[in-house]
Amino acid sequence: MKKALFKSFVELTGNPVSSALLKSFTGSRFSRPFIQPFSNAYRINNDEMEYPISHYKSLQALFTRQLKDGIRQVDPSMNVLTSPVDGVVSGFGKIATDQSFLIKGHQYKINEIMGTSEKAAAYKDGMYYIFYLSPSHYHHFHYPVTGALVSRYALGGVSYPVNSLGLRLGQSPFSTNHRLISEVMTDFGKVAIVKVGALNVNSIQLLNSSKECIKGNDFGYFSFGSTVILFIENHPNFTPTVELNSEVLVGQPVGKWIQ
């Protein structure tokens, strides 16, 4: 029961009024007494935090925490795709030629997620990865590759929680949620990083607007619950190196281009 309450603090609901109230509460000093119980309930590794837990003045501050420098090891190989987040690999596979694929029992068209069929065309027959971030996870996102930013744009105005309930009840939640899409050109083709907001409000915060993308660099965070989707442009020698439903950390290899 306690864990369900805490989860509502960071994933919220599809109701704009209750979401706004919870957002206000979690960002206020009144939420501070919940910090330690929240940490205990989700077994958050306090040793990884940038500051001691006593430093954080609200649940929101804890949720958007940074980690200590160097705590995540990033695979430096240029031909290795790394995880952009700490999370669970809830899906991956080949993007079907009809531009749709199965996510948690639902079919989603890539052109709906990307906004247009022209944008989606670059990833035809490529690969996708879906990373789910639970309340226990560190909620910053990092570049999974090194390259040059060629496109960044926002889509969506309606949000539903990105969890199993939201996927059952929401009307195509991945294609209607607020999302921020970054496309990076690499030596092996384009990689799209789709940050999906899980709320009724825009919960995606960018740390900088640089067009230089360096693998492992922190470039933003989610204020609340979230999901990240990667689309990899088709390449004959790309192969996944991770298992479905496995826990991954920022910088951990999840695929590679075999040279």
XYZ file of N, CA and C in Angstrom:
777
model
N 0.831 -1.204 0.000
C 0.000 0.000 0.000
C 0.866 1.255 0.000
N 1.901 1.247 0.858
C 2.786 2.407 0.936
C 3.506 2.612 -0.388
N 3.949 1.496 -1.003
C 4.681 1.590 -2.248
C 3.783 2.138 -3.365
N 2.534 1.750 -3.355
C 1.591 2.246 -4.360
C 1.389 3.747 -4.214
N 1.324 4.224 -2.968
C 1.191 5.658 -2.716
C 2.417 6.402 -3.239
N 3.602 5.887 -2.925
C 4.831 6.532 -3.377
C 4.908 6.561 -4.898
N 4.451 5.474 -5.526
C 4.494 5.408 -6.985
C 3.627 6.497 -7.601
N 2.505 6.796 -6.944
C 1.623 7.849 -7.460
C 2.287 9.215 -7.403
N 3.231 9.388 -6.479
C 3.943 10.666 -6.363
C 4.798 10.958 -7.593
N 5.327 9.915 -8.210
C 6.282 10.128 -9.291
C 5.785 9.696 -10.670
N 4.703 8.912 -10.717
C 4.156 8.544 -12.015
C 2.841 9.260 -12.294
N 2.172 9.688 -11.249
C 0.942 10.462 -11.351
C -0.139 9.705 -12.118
N -1.136 10.434 -12.597
C -2.282 9.808 -13.252
C -2.591 10.549 -14.538
N -3.662 10.140 -15.207
C -4.092 10.831 -16.415
C -4.968 12.022 -16.110
N -5.237 12.273 -14.831
C -6.100 13.400 -14.459
C -5.256 14.655 -14.255
N -5.516 15.734 -15.002
C -4.666 16.931 -14.902
C -4.729 17.624 -13.549
N -5.880 17.557 -12.872
C -6.028 18.230 -11.577
C -5.208 17.507 -10.506
N -5.406 16.184 -10.392
C -4.667 15.431 -9.382
C -3.167 15.432 -9.687
N -2.818 15.396 -10.970
C -1.404 15.435 -11.334
C -0.761 16.754 -10.925
N -1.490 17.850 -11.138
C -0.969 19.175 -10.765
C -0.786 19.282 -9.257
N -1.736 18.737 -8.497
C -1.644 18.782 -7.036
C -0.462 17.948 -6.534
N -0.309 16.763 -7.086
C 0.799 15.899 -6.674
C 2.139 16.495 -7.071
N 2.175 17.118 -8.232
C 3.411 17.767 -8.672
C 3.802 18.879 -7.709
N 2.809 19.667 -7.315
C 3.065 20.762 -6.379
C 3.539 20.229 -5.032
N 2.909 19.168 -4.561
C 3.261 18.602 -3.256
C 4.670 18.021 -3.262
N 4.995 17.221 -4.287
C 6.301 16.552 -4.308
C 7.453 17.537 -4.466
N 7.151 18.733 -4.988
C 8.184 19.743 -5.142
C 8.306 20.668 -3.941
N 7.470 20.475 -2.941
C 7.452 21.358 -1.780
C 8.176 20.738 -0.577
N 8.468 21.571 0.407
C 9.136 21.106 1.624
C 8.255 20.150 2.428
N 6.940 20.183 2.160
C 6.019 19.308 2.896
C 6.219 17.830 2.531
N 6.872 17.583 1.414
C 7.107 16.190 1.014
C 8.378 15.626 1.633
N 9.152 16.470 2.294
C 10.446 16.028 2.810
C 10.339 14.834 3.773
N 9.332 14.757 4.639
C 9.242 13.589 5.534
C 9.087 12.254 4.802
N 8.697 12.312 3.529
C 8.508 11.078 2.764
C 9.791 10.594 2.093
N 10.853 11.409 2.140
C 12.072 11.070 1.405
C 12.688 9.759 1.882
N 12.922 9.629 3.165
C 13.554 8.409 3.676
C 12.660 7.179 3.488
N 11.347 7.264 3.804
C 10.488 6.101 3.540
C 10.447 5.720 2.054
N 10.467 6.738 1.183
C 10.487 6.478 -0.262
C 11.768 5.739 -0.646
N 12.883 6.212 -0.146
C 14.171 5.587 -0.416
C 14.208 4.146 0.089
N 13.655 3.930 1.265
C 13.614 2.588 1.849
C 12.721 1.654 1.032
N 11.550 2.175 0.634
C 10.582 1.351 -0.086
C 11.132 0.873 -1.421
N 11.887 1.731 -2.106
C 12.417 1.385 -3.421
C 13.891 0.977 -3.392
N 14.430 0.847 -2.177
C 15.808 0.380 -2.004
C 16.784 1.186 -2.869
N 16.643 2.479 -2.829
C 17.525 3.361 -3.585
C 18.929 3.307 -2.992
N 19.909 3.184 -3.847
C 21.305 3.106 -3.409
C 21.793 4.508 -3.045
N 21.765 4.831 -1.771
C 22.156 6.168 -1.329
C 23.635 6.453 -1.563
N 24.452 5.402 -1.625
C 25.889 5.586 -1.821
C 26.224 6.140 -3.208
N 25.291 5.995 -4.155
C 25.537 6.476 -5.518
C 25.162 7.945 -5.701
N 24.377 8.483 -4.770
C 23.880 9.849 -4.922
C 25.000 10.877 -4.853
N 24.807 11.975 -5.556
C 25.784 13.060 -5.533
C 25.943 13.626 -4.124
N 24.834 13.685 -3.374
C 24.845 14.236 -2.016
C 24.228 13.234 -1.046
N 24.477 13.376 0.254
C 23.795 12.539 1.254
C 22.288 12.787 1.176
N 21.517 11.812 1.573
C 20.064 11.920 1.439
C 19.504 13.106 2.231
N 20.182 13.507 3.286
C 19.725 14.651 4.089
C 19.785 15.972 3.321
N 20.539 15.994 2.208
C 20.696 17.215 1.404
C 19.410 17.568 0.665
N 18.602 16.561 0.316
C 17.442 16.765 -0.550
C 16.249 17.293 0.249
N 15.676 18.379 -0.235
C 14.637 19.096 0.503
C 13.213 18.713 0.091
N 13.078 17.910 -0.958
C 11.756 17.483 -1.411
C 11.890 16.157 -2.154
N 10.764 15.481 -2.337
C 10.772 14.240 -3.103
C 11.223 14.494 -4.536
N 10.830 15.639 -5.075
C 11.205 15.980 -6.432
C 12.724 16.129 -6.565
N 13.336 16.734 -5.563
C 14.789 16.897 -5.571
C 15.483 15.538 -5.518
N 14.936 14.619 -4.730
C 15.502 13.270 -4.659
C 15.324 12.539 -5.988
N 14.146 12.678 -6.566
C 13.817 11.950 -7.781
C 14.688 12.396 -8.958
N 15.040 13.670 -8.991
C 15.840 14.206 -10.101
C 17.327 14.272 -9.750
N 17.723 13.551 -8.725
C 19.093 13.581 -8.226
C 20.115 13.218 -9.304
N 21.297 13.750 -9.156
C 22.429 13.327 -9.966
C 23.233 12.285 -9.193
N 24.108 11.606 -9.904
C 24.965 10.601 -9.283
C 26.368 11.169 -9.078
N 27.132 10.483 -8.274
C 28.526 10.873 -8.079
C 29.280 10.739 -9.410
N 30.233 11.612 -9.630
C 31.055 11.537 -10.840
C 31.744 10.188 -10.933
N 31.674 9.589 -12.124
C 32.386 8.343 -12.375
C 31.721 7.090 -11.856
N 30.502 7.209 -11.307
C 29.847 6.048 -10.702
C 29.327 5.078 -11.777
N 29.103 5.582 -12.996
C 28.684 4.738 -14.110
C 29.835 4.615 -15.113
N 30.162 3.388 -15.464
C 31.222 3.134 -16.427
C 30.618 3.046 -17.827
N 31.090 3.897 -18.733
C 30.562 3.949 -20.096
C 31.515 3.228 -21.044
N 30.988 2.250 -21.787
C 31.827 1.544 -22.755
C 32.289 2.539 -23.821
N 33.598 2.709 -24.002
C 34.117 3.745 -24.893
C 34.155 3.370 -26.369
N 33.914 2.105 -26.697
C 34.046 1.654 -28.091
C 33.047 2.372 -28.996
N 33.522 2.933 -30.096
C 32.671 3.710 -30.986
C 31.580 2.863 -31.635
N 31.817 1.542 -31.769
C 30.836 0.679 -32.423
C 29.854 0.042 -31.436
N 29.871 0.504 -30.188
C 28.981 -0.047 -29.159
C 27.887 0.948 -28.806
N 26.643 0.490 -28.829
C 25.488 1.277 -28.381
C 25.307 1.006 -26.898
N 25.226 2.061 -26.091
C 25.077 1.876 -24.648
C 23.695 2.317 -24.179
N 23.317 1.870 -23.008
C 22.025 2.252 -22.446
C 22.023 3.745 -22.124
N 20.964 4.464 -22.508
C 20.878 5.890 -22.204
C 20.422 6.171 -20.780
N 19.944 5.130 -20.086
C 19.354 5.311 -18.759
C 19.636 4.114 -17.869
N 19.354 4.288 -16.580
C 19.192 3.156 -15.669
C 17.739 2.720 -15.822
N 17.498 1.472 -16.120
C 16.116 1.045 -16.302
C 16.010 -0.421 -16.643
N 14.848 -0.802 -17.159
C 14.572 -2.181 -17.567
C 14.339 -2.194 -19.073
N 14.983 -3.140 -19.757
C 14.769 -3.300 -21.199
C 13.445 -4.032 -21.382
N 12.375 -3.253 -21.562
C 11.044 -3.864 -21.645
C 10.682 -4.294 -23.054
N 11.527 -3.972 -24.036
C 11.279 -4.413 -25.400
C 12.436 -4.059 -26.309
N 12.685 -4.898 -27.294
C 13.612 -4.564 -28.364
C 13.372 -5.512 -29.524
N 13.781 -5.105 -30.699
C 13.604 -5.953 -31.860
C 13.699 -5.173 -33.143
N 13.409 -5.852 -34.230
C 13.483 -5.253 -35.561
C 12.211 -4.471 -35.851
N 12.367 -3.306 -36.436
C 11.215 -2.485 -36.829
C 10.633 -3.084 -38.101
N 9.368 -3.425 -38.031
C 8.712 -4.095 -39.153
C 8.645 -3.185 -40.371
N 8.581 -3.802 -41.540
C 8.564 -3.030 -42.779
C 7.296 -2.195 -42.921
N 6.229 -2.568 -42.194
C 5.001 -1.767 -42.258
C 5.016 -0.633 -41.237
N 6.208 -0.397 -40.628
C 6.410 0.725 -39.711
C 5.606 0.616 -38.416
N 5.317 -0.587 -37.988
C 4.660 -0.779 -36.697
C 5.304 -1.957 -35.982
N 5.157 -1.986 -34.663
C 5.756 -3.065 -33.880
C 4.991 -3.217 -32.586
N 5.200 -4.335 -31.910
C 4.437 -4.686 -30.720
C 5.141 -4.222 -29.458
N 4.412 -3.455 -28.621
C 4.932 -3.025 -27.331
C 3.896 -3.341 -26.263
N 4.254 -4.271 -25.368
C 3.372 -4.659 -24.261
C 1.943 -4.974 -24.733
N 1.849 -5.753 -25.806
C 0.553 -6.206 -26.283
C -0.175 -5.235 -27.187
N 0.428 -4.087 -27.503
C -0.200 -3.092 -28.369
C 0.685 -2.814 -29.570
N 0.048 -2.580 -30.717
C 0.772 -2.210 -31.921
C 0.911 -0.691 -31.994
N 2.122 -0.223 -32.191
C 2.374 1.207 -32.328
C 3.125 1.454 -33.620
N 2.667 2.428 -34.367
C 3.334 2.770 -35.615
C 4.447 3.766 -35.345
N 5.576 3.514 -35.947
C 6.728 4.373 -35.713
C 6.482 5.796 -36.213
N 5.687 5.937 -37.277
C 5.428 7.287 -37.783
C 4.564 8.096 -36.813
N 3.751 7.414 -35.994
C 2.978 8.112 -34.961
C 3.903 8.620 -33.870
N 4.873 7.809 -33.506
C 5.815 8.207 -32.456
C 6.726 9.323 -32.943
N 7.227 9.188 -34.165
C 8.169 10.160 -34.709
C 7.491 11.412 -35.257
N 6.196 11.327 -35.498
C 5.451 12.501 -35.944
C 5.033 12.470 -37.394
N 5.885 11.960 -38.279
C 5.558 11.883 -39.704
C 6.158 10.615 -40.284
N 5.593 10.187 -41.410
C 6.122 9.006 -42.090
C 7.503 9.291 -42.664
N 7.752 10.574 -43.022
C 9.064 10.944 -43.551
C 10.150 10.771 -42.481
N 9.855 11.208 -41.255
C 10.808 11.055 -40.152
C 11.054 9.580 -39.851
N 9.989 8.807 -39.897
C 10.093 7.387 -39.553
C 10.822 6.578 -40.616
N 10.792 7.057 -41.865
C 11.343 6.286 -42.981
C 12.816 5.946 -42.796
N 13.557 6.814 -42.118
C 14.995 6.580 -41.924
C 15.272 5.318 -41.108
N 14.284 4.877 -40.320
C 14.502 3.748 -39.402
C 13.825 2.461 -39.877
N 13.303 2.483 -41.100
C 12.665 1.298 -41.656
C 13.644 0.124 -41.647
N 13.193 -0.998 -41.125
C 13.982 -2.232 -41.028
C 15.141 -2.131 -40.042
N 15.168 -1.059 -39.240
C 16.189 -0.920 -38.212
C 15.785 -1.618 -36.929
N 16.352 -1.175 -35.804
C 16.078 -1.791 -34.511
C 15.473 -0.771 -33.554
N 14.676 -1.270 -32.597
C 14.159 -0.419 -31.535
C 14.471 -1.027 -30.174
N 14.592 -0.156 -29.183
C 14.752 -0.550 -27.785
C 13.782 0.287 -26.964
N 13.192 -0.319 -25.936
C 12.324 0.410 -25.004
C 12.869 0.220 -23.597
N 13.136 1.328 -22.924
C 13.660 1.302 -21.557
C 12.628 1.922 -20.618
N 12.181 1.138 -19.642
C 11.228 1.637 -18.644
C 11.974 2.019 -17.372
N 11.684 3.215 -16.859
C 12.299 3.694 -15.623
C 11.263 3.643 -14.504
N 11.530 2.872 -13.473
C 10.636 2.779 -12.319
C 10.986 3.880 -11.323
N 10.165 4.086 -10.291
C 10.480 5.109 -9.283
C 11.826 4.921 -8.603
N 12.355 3.702 -8.620
C 13.624 3.448 -7.942
C 14.824 3.918 -8.758
N 14.626 4.147 -10.052
C 15.753 4.413 -10.925
C 16.204 5.878 -10.911
N 17.468 6.048 -11.179
C 18.061 7.359 -11.493
C 17.404 7.844 -12.777
N 16.946 9.114 -12.808
C 16.090 9.559 -13.908
C 16.723 10.557 -14.877
N 18.041 10.573 -14.954
C 18.692 11.362 -15.999
C 18.876 10.480 -17.227
N 18.933 11.112 -18.413
C 19.217 10.354 -19.627
C 20.519 10.855 -20.249
N 21.248 9.916 -20.847
C 22.589 10.157 -21.366
C 22.644 9.728 -22.832
N 23.597 10.283 -23.566
C 23.745 9.880 -24.959
C 24.242 8.436 -25.039
N 23.579 7.610 -25.878
C 24.007 6.213 -26.034
C 25.066 6.029 -27.118
N 25.346 7.104 -27.847
C 26.311 7.075 -28.948
C 27.015 8.427 -29.017
N 28.093 8.466 -29.766
C 28.767 9.729 -30.068
C 28.427 10.124 -31.501
N 28.117 11.398 -31.699
C 27.765 11.865 -33.035
C 27.366 13.320 -33.013
N 26.682 13.739 -34.062
C 26.236 15.130 -34.180
C 24.712 15.181 -34.164
N 24.168 16.093 -33.370
C 22.716 16.267 -33.317
C 22.238 16.867 -34.631
N 21.336 16.173 -35.316
C 20.828 16.667 -36.596
C 19.376 17.116 -36.500
N 18.700 16.733 -35.412
C 17.301 17.133 -35.246
C 16.896 17.000 -33.795
N 16.123 17.976 -33.321
C 15.533 17.880 -31.989
C 14.171 18.574 -32.030
N 13.120 17.861 -31.636
C 11.789 18.447 -31.693
C 10.879 17.783 -30.660
N 9.813 18.484 -30.317
C 8.854 18.003 -29.322
C 7.522 17.713 -29.990
N 6.827 16.702 -29.479
C 5.523 16.315 -29.994
C 4.601 15.962 -28.831
N 3.302 15.980 -29.103
C 2.329 15.486 -28.127
C 1.863 16.537 -27.160
N 0.604 16.394 -26.745
C 0.060 17.333 -25.788
C -0.723 16.668 -24.686
N -1.105 15.399 -24.885
C -1.868 14.655 -23.885
C -0.982 13.563 -23.334
N -0.995 13.374 -22.011
C -0.149 12.348 -21.417
C -0.943 11.387 -20.557
N -0.524 10.140 -20.594
C -1.040 9.098 -19.722
C 0.160 8.462 -19.035
N -0.032 7.820 -17.889
C 1.113 7.190 -17.230
C 1.696 6.089 -18.096
N 3.007 6.068 -18.241
C 3.662 5.042 -19.049
C 3.952 3.845 -18.149
N 2.934 3.086 -17.890
C 3.054 1.853 -17.120
C 2.003 0.894 -17.657
N 1.863 -0.268 -17.088
C 0.947 -1.257 -17.648
C -0.503 -0.771 -17.653
N -0.904 0.003 -16.628
C -2.272 0.515 -16.587
C -2.488 1.522 -17.698
N -1.513 2.417 -17.873
C -1.615 3.419 -18.917
C -1.654 2.798 -20.298
N -0.900 1.715 -20.489
C -0.874 1.050 -21.780
C -2.186 0.337 -22.067
N -2.875 -0.099 -21.010
C -4.168 -0.751 -21.202
C -5.283 0.267 -21.453
N -5.240 1.376 -20.737
C -6.356 2.320 -20.768
C -6.119 3.547 -21.627
N -4.877 3.934 -21.804
C -4.575 5.128 -22.581
C -4.795 4.891 -24.065
N -5.205 5.936 -24.798
C -5.376 5.830 -26.230
C -4.031 6.050 -26.903
N -3.357 4.945 -27.272
C -2.022 5.004 -27.867
C -1.106 5.939 -27.097
N -0.804 5.629 -25.817
C -0.050 6.559 -24.975
C 1.301 6.966 -25.526
N 2.011 6.069 -26.219
C 3.321 6.445 -26.749
C 3.199 7.500 -27.835
N 2.093 7.503 -28.584
C 1.979 8.445 -29.681
C 1.280 9.737 -29.274
N 0.687 9.801 -28.073
C 0.010 11.024 -27.653
C 0.721 11.729 -26.500
N 1.534 11.014 -25.754
C 2.268 11.650 -24.655
C 3.215 12.722 -25.177
N 3.491 13.699 -24.315
C 4.529 14.658 -24.660
C 5.839 13.894 -24.769
N 6.585 14.170 -25.821
C 7.855 13.490 -26.013
C 8.840 14.423 -26.702
N 10.079 14.242 -26.376
C 11.155 15.027 -26.955
C 12.059 14.072 -27.708
N 12.270 14.354 -28.984
C 13.009 13.448 -29.855
C 14.317 14.098 -30.286
N 15.415 13.390 -30.073
C 16.735 13.840 -30.514
C 17.256 12.826 -31.514
N 17.640 13.293 -32.698
C 18.233 12.413 -33.703
C 19.716 12.727 -33.819
N 20.526 11.681 -33.685
C 21.978 11.826 -33.697
C 22.557 11.069 -34.886
N 23.383 11.759 -35.667
C 24.069 11.098 -36.780
C 25.396 10.539 -36.289
N 25.591 9.256 -36.479
C 26.817 8.569 -36.057
C 27.558 8.031 -37.281
N 28.678 7.396 -37.060
C 29.433 6.771 -38.153
C 28.683 5.582 -38.748
N 27.626 5.124 -38.061
C 26.886 3.944 -38.500
C 25.450 4.271 -38.906
N 25.135 5.555 -39.026
C 23.785 5.963 -39.363
C 23.131 6.717 -38.219
N 21.830 6.974 -38.367
C 21.113 7.777 -37.376
C 20.584 6.934 -36.221
N 20.556 7.562 -35.053
C 19.943 6.989 -33.857
C 18.988 8.028 -33.292
N 17.730 7.655 -33.116
C 16.732 8.548 -32.530
C 16.547 8.192 -31.060
N 16.614 9.199 -30.189
C 16.410 9.021 -28.754
C 15.084 9.692 -28.413
N 14.074 8.893 -28.110
C 12.730 9.413 -27.845
C 12.469 9.380 -26.344
N 12.379 10.559 -25.740
C 12.075 10.656 -24.312
C 10.572 10.847 -24.172
N 9.907 9.921 -23.497
C 8.448 9.943 -23.382
C 8.037 10.403 -21.989
N 7.336 11.523 -21.901
C 6.823 11.994 -20.625
C 5.667 11.136 -20.166
N 5.640 10.812 -18.890
C 4.628 9.897 -18.370
C 3.504 10.628 -17.661
N 3.373 11.918 -17.879
C 2.482 12.721 -17.059
C 1.533 13.566 -17.862
N 0.719 14.306 -17.123
C -0.155 15.293 -17.710
C 0.580 16.587 -17.978
N 1.807 16.658 -17.542
C 2.604 17.869 -17.705
C 3.909 17.494 -18.392
N 4.587 18.478 -18.953
C 5.881 18.226 -19.568
C 6.897 17.968 -18.468
N 7.389 16.753 -18.403
C 8.327 16.383 -17.337
C 9.736 16.179 -17.861
N 10.006 16.607 -19.111
C 11.307 16.376 -19.731
C 12.112 17.672 -19.693
N 13.258 17.622 -19.044
C 14.100 18.806 -18.884
C 15.453 18.585 -19.566
N 15.831 19.515 -20.442
C 17.139 19.445 -21.093
C 18.153 20.244 -20.300
N 19.387 19.743 -20.237
C 20.453 20.434 -19.514
C 21.255 21.358 -20.418
N 21.264 21.073 -21.720
C 21.964 21.958 -22.649
C 21.413 21.765 -24.051
N 21.789 22.658 -24.952
C 21.306 22.599 -26.337
C 22.441 22.346 -27.316
N 23.552 21.807 -26.832
C 24.707 21.555 -27.675
C 24.374 20.541 -28.767
N 24.974 20.733 -29.936
C 24.796 19.787 -31.035
C 25.866 18.704 -31.031
N 26.797 18.818 -30.107
C 27.840 17.798 -29.961
C 27.358 16.735 -28.979
N 27.250 15.525 -29.457
C 26.745 14.425 -28.631
C 27.892 13.468 -28.314
N 28.218 13.341 -27.060
C 29.300 12.457 -26.631
C 28.715 11.336 -25.783
N 28.992 10.116 -26.188
C 28.429 8.951 -25.508
C 28.698 9.008 -24.008
N 27.638 8.809 -23.236
C 27.750 8.819 -21.785
C 27.454 10.160 -21.151
N 27.467 11.251 -21.949
C 27.200 12.573 -21.383
C 25.733 12.717 -20.969
N 25.534 13.286 -19.810
C 24.209 13.574 -19.256
C 23.655 14.796 -19.980
N 22.474 14.664 -20.637
C 21.941 15.836 -21.324
C 20.504 16.184 -20.933
N 20.000 15.559 -19.872
C 18.680 15.936 -19.394
C 18.128 14.942 -18.396
N 16.925 15.230 -17.929
C 16.303 14.348 -16.935
C 14.787 14.454 -16.985
N 14.143 13.467 -16.374
C 12.688 13.447 -16.223
C 12.338 13.904 -14.818
N 11.351 14.782 -14.711
C 10.889 15.228 -13.403
C 10.035 14.168 -12.722
N 9.431 13.295 -13.526
C 8.570 12.238 -12.992
C 8.784 10.980 -13.825
N 7.886 9.995 -13.687
C 8.020 8.711 -14.362
C 8.228 8.838 -15.860
N 8.837 7.821 -16.459
C 9.268 8.006 -17.837
C 9.640 6.713 -18.540
N 9.794 6.841 -19.866
C 10.262 5.762 -20.724
C 11.132 6.382 -21.816
N 12.153 5.659 -22.244
C 12.992 6.097 -23.358
C 12.947 5.019 -24.435
N 12.765 5.449 -25.678
C 12.777 4.550 -26.830
C 13.938 4.947 -27.724
N 14.689 3.966 -28.201
C 15.733 4.204 -29.188
C 15.311 3.579 -30.512
N 15.495 4.320 -31.605
C 15.339 3.773 -32.950
C 16.709 3.832 -33.624
N 17.161 2.693 -34.156
C 18.470 2.586 -34.784
C 18.279 2.400 -36.285
N 18.910 3.265 -37.074
C 18.815 3.127 -38.526
C 19.350 1.759 -38.956
N 18.702 1.194 -39.962
C 19.075 -0.142 -40.431
C 20.550 -0.212 -40.817
N 21.209 -1.233 -40.294
C 22.617 -1.476 -40.606
C 22.806 -2.992 -40.637
N 23.419 -3.538 -41.690
C 23.508 -5.008 -41.823
C 24.311 -5.688 -40.729
N 25.165 -4.934 -40.049
C 26.034 -5.566 -39.051
C 25.742 -5.126 -37.619
N 24.505 -4.672 -37.373
C 24.151 -4.311 -35.996
C 23.483 -5.489 -35.310
N 23.849 -5.729 -34.054
C 23.232 -6.824 -33.302
C 23.009 -6.422 -31.842
N 21.854 -6.751 -31.250
C 21.624 -6.483 -29.820
C 22.508 -7.361 -28.957
N 22.879 -6.865 -27.783
C 23.727 -7.633 -26.859
C 23.135 -7.625 -25.450
N 21.809 -7.555 -25.354
C 21.151 -7.476 -24.061
C 19.930 -8.385 -24.078
N 19.486 -8.804 -22.909
C 18.333 -9.686 -22.824
C 17.073 -8.905 -22.465
N 15.943 -9.407 -22.937
C 14.657 -8.792 -22.638
C 14.390 -8.830 -21.135
N 13.851 -7.739 -20.597
C 13.493 -7.576 -19.187
C 14.708 -7.526 -18.251
N 15.877 -7.327 -18.818
C 17.067 -7.205 -17.976
C 17.213 -5.780 -17.460
N 17.819 -5.652 -16.292
C 18.130 -4.341 -15.711
C 19.436 -3.853 -16.327
N 19.447 -2.602 -16.735
C 20.662 -2.030 -17.310
C 20.983 -0.713 -16.627
N 22.245 -0.308 -16.741
C 22.711 0.957 -16.196
C 23.208 1.845 -17.326
N 23.224 3.133 -17.080
C 23.777 4.078 -18.045
C 25.187 3.636 -18.450
N 25.446 3.615 -19.747
C 26.783 3.277 -20.241
C 27.017 1.812 -20.497
N 26.077 0.965 -20.085
C 26.227 -0.480 -20.287
C 25.933 -0.831 -21.743
N 26.732 -1.677 -22.393
C 26.465 -2.061 -23.786
C 25.113 -2.758 -23.934
N 24.356 -2.349 -24.965
C 23.087 -3.004 -25.269
C 23.034 -3.464 -26.724
N 24.038 -3.083 -27.528
C 24.100 -3.485 -28.929
C 25.431 -3.059 -29.509
N 25.730 -3.573 -30.710
C 26.989 -3.164 -31.351
C 26.911 -3.339 -32.860
N 27.670 -2.495 -33.523
C 27.868 -2.600 -34.954
C 29.150 -3.398 -35.161
N 29.047 -4.561 -35.782
C 30.219 -5.420 -35.985
C 30.992 -4.904 -37.180
N 32.224 -4.513 -36.942
C 33.047 -3.922 -37.994
C 33.789 -4.971 -38.803
